[in-house]
Short mmCIF file of N, CA and C in Angstrom, two decimals:
data_model
loop_
_atom_site.label_atom_id
_atom_site.label_comp_id
_atom_site.label_asym_id
_atom_site.label_seq_id
_atom_site.Cartn_x
_atom_site.Cartn_y
_atom_site.Cartn_z
N MET A 1 161.86 -63.23 -33.20
CA MET A 1 162.82 -62.20 -34.10
C MET A 1 163.27 -63.56 -35.41
N MET A 2 164.02 -64.43 -35.14
CA MET A 2 164.44 -65.27 -36.26
C MET A 2 163.38 -65.67 -36.91
N LYS A 3 161.88 -66.03 -36.50
CA LYS A 3 160.89 -67.02 -36.68
C LYS A 3 160.12 -65.74 -37.67
N ILE A 4 160.10 -64.70 -37.45
CA ILE A 4 159.42 -63.66 -38.32
C ILE A 4 160.33 -63.66 -39.35
N LYS A 5 161.50 -63.16 -39.50
CA LYS A 5 162.66 -63.52 -40.40
C LYS A 5 162.58 -64.37 -41.75
N LYS A 6 162.32 -65.39 -40.96
CA LYS A 6 162.13 -66.63 -41.98
C LYS A 6 161.05 -66.52 -42.68
N LYS A 7 159.73 -66.33 -41.91
CA LYS A 7 158.50 -66.61 -42.35
C LYS A 7 158.54 -65.68 -43.74
N LEU A 8 159.11 -64.42 -43.14
CA LEU A 8 159.38 -63.46 -44.41
C LEU A 8 160.23 -64.06 -45.59
N PHE A 9 161.37 -64.91 -45.44
CA PHE A 9 162.06 -65.12 -46.19
C PHE A 9 161.13 -66.15 -47.41
N GLN A 10 160.68 -67.19 -46.70
CA GLN A 10 159.56 -68.17 -47.29
C GLN A 10 158.84 -67.21 -47.98
N THR A 11 158.10 -66.39 -47.61
CA THR A 11 156.87 -65.84 -48.61
C THR A 11 157.50 -65.32 -49.23
N THR A 12 158.35 -64.39 -49.69
CA THR A 12 159.07 -64.00 -51.00
C THR A 12 159.62 -65.01 -51.75
N GLU A 13 160.48 -65.71 -50.91
CA GLU A 13 160.94 -66.86 -52.09
C GLU A 13 159.44 -67.53 -52.99
N ARG A 14 158.59 -67.67 -52.24
CA ARG A 14 157.32 -68.42 -53.23
C ARG A 14 156.94 -67.14 -54.19
N GLN A 15 157.03 -66.03 -53.62
CA GLN A 15 156.93 -64.97 -54.79
C GLN A 15 157.45 -65.08 -56.15
N ASN A 16 158.78 -65.11 -55.83
CA ASN A 16 159.64 -65.44 -56.58
C ASN A 16 159.97 -66.39 -57.68
N TRP A 17 159.17 -67.70 -56.80
CA TRP A 17 159.42 -68.84 -57.50
C TRP A 17 157.95 -68.63 -58.70
N THR A 18 157.05 -67.96 -58.09
CA THR A 18 155.94 -67.70 -59.27
C THR A 18 156.34 -67.05 -60.30
N LYS A 19 157.38 -66.08 -59.85
CA LYS A 19 157.63 -65.09 -61.04
C LYS A 19 158.81 -66.10 -61.85
N LEU A 20 159.05 -67.22 -61.72
CA LEU A 20 159.89 -67.77 -62.71
C LEU A 20 159.32 -68.36 -64.12
N SER A 21 160.27 -68.14 -65.02
CA SER A 21 159.40 -68.21 -66.20
C SER A 21 159.58 -69.71 -66.51
N GLU A 22 159.06 -70.16 -67.62
CA GLU A 22 158.84 -71.63 -67.84
C GLU A 22 160.39 -72.36 -68.18
N GLU A 23 160.95 -71.40 -68.73
CA GLU A 23 162.65 -71.88 -69.35
C GLU A 23 163.32 -72.28 -68.01
N GLU A 24 163.41 -71.35 -66.90
CA GLU A 24 163.79 -71.70 -65.59
C GLU A 24 163.13 -72.64 -64.91
N LEU A 25 162.37 -72.67 -64.64
CA LEU A 25 161.13 -74.00 -64.39
C LEU A 25 162.32 -75.16 -64.90
N LYS A 26 161.80 -75.14 -66.33
CA LYS A 26 162.56 -76.67 -67.01
C LYS A 26 163.89 -76.57 -66.59
N ARG A 27 164.53 -75.75 -66.62
CA ARG A 27 165.78 -76.23 -66.21
C ARG A 27 166.29 -76.63 -65.03
N LEU A 28 165.50 -75.99 -63.85
CA LEU A 28 165.50 -76.38 -62.75
C LEU A 28 164.75 -78.20 -61.99
N SER A 29 163.70 -78.28 -63.24
CA SER A 29 163.29 -79.73 -63.25
C SER A 29 164.33 -80.80 -63.62
N ALA A 30 165.27 -79.73 -64.39
CA ALA A 30 166.19 -81.13 -65.51
C ALA A 30 167.45 -81.23 -64.64
N SER A 31 167.93 -80.21 -63.40
CA SER A 31 168.74 -80.16 -62.64
C SER A 31 168.45 -81.12 -61.65
N ARG A 32 167.04 -81.11 -61.10
CA ARG A 32 166.59 -81.87 -60.07
C ARG A 32 166.65 -83.42 -60.48
N ALA A 33 166.07 -83.73 -61.49
CA ALA A 33 166.09 -85.13 -62.24
C ALA A 33 166.95 -85.71 -62.31
N CYS A 34 168.23 -84.86 -62.69
CA CYS A 34 169.98 -85.01 -62.47
C CYS A 34 170.51 -85.26 -61.54
N MET A 35 170.02 -84.94 -60.34
CA MET A 35 170.52 -84.83 -58.59
C MET A 35 169.91 -86.26 -58.49
N TYR A 36 168.42 -86.49 -58.78
CA TYR A 36 167.76 -87.36 -58.19
C TYR A 36 168.29 -88.83 -58.96
N GLY A 37 168.90 -88.20 -60.25
CA GLY A 37 169.09 -89.68 -60.83
C GLY A 37 170.37 -90.16 -60.29
N ARG A 38 171.19 -89.10 -60.31
CA ARG A 38 172.41 -89.56 -59.37
C ARG A 38 172.32 -90.28 -57.72
N LYS A 39 171.37 -89.76 -57.44
CA LYS A 39 171.42 -90.43 -55.91
C LYS A 39 170.73 -91.72 -56.32
N GLN A 40 169.98 -92.27 -57.10
CA GLN A 40 169.80 -93.48 -57.56
C GLN A 40 170.73 -94.52 -57.77
N GLU A 41 171.75 -93.82 -58.99
CA GLU A 41 172.93 -94.63 -59.09
C GLU A 41 173.86 -94.86 -58.02
N THR A 42 173.81 -94.11 -56.78
CA THR A 42 174.87 -94.18 -55.88
C THR A 42 174.10 -95.19 -54.96
N GLU A 43 172.78 -95.31 -54.97
CA GLU A 43 171.84 -95.95 -53.69
C GLU A 43 172.02 -97.75 -54.30
N ASP A 44 172.38 -97.65 -56.05
CA ASP A 44 172.34 -99.11 -56.28
C ASP A 44 173.75 -99.90 -56.42
N ASN A 45 174.83 -99.21 -56.34
CA ASN A 45 175.88 -99.55 -55.94
C ASN A 45 176.33 -99.87 -54.26
#
């Protein structure tokens, strides 16, 4: 039962992802890059 729910959630999530506007994608990638940069900073210290 849970596996089916998870699969359903993943497919809907993918559909939502394709619906995202370019602006939202840019904001997402920007925040991800920020998180990645922060992760690198902590690794250097």
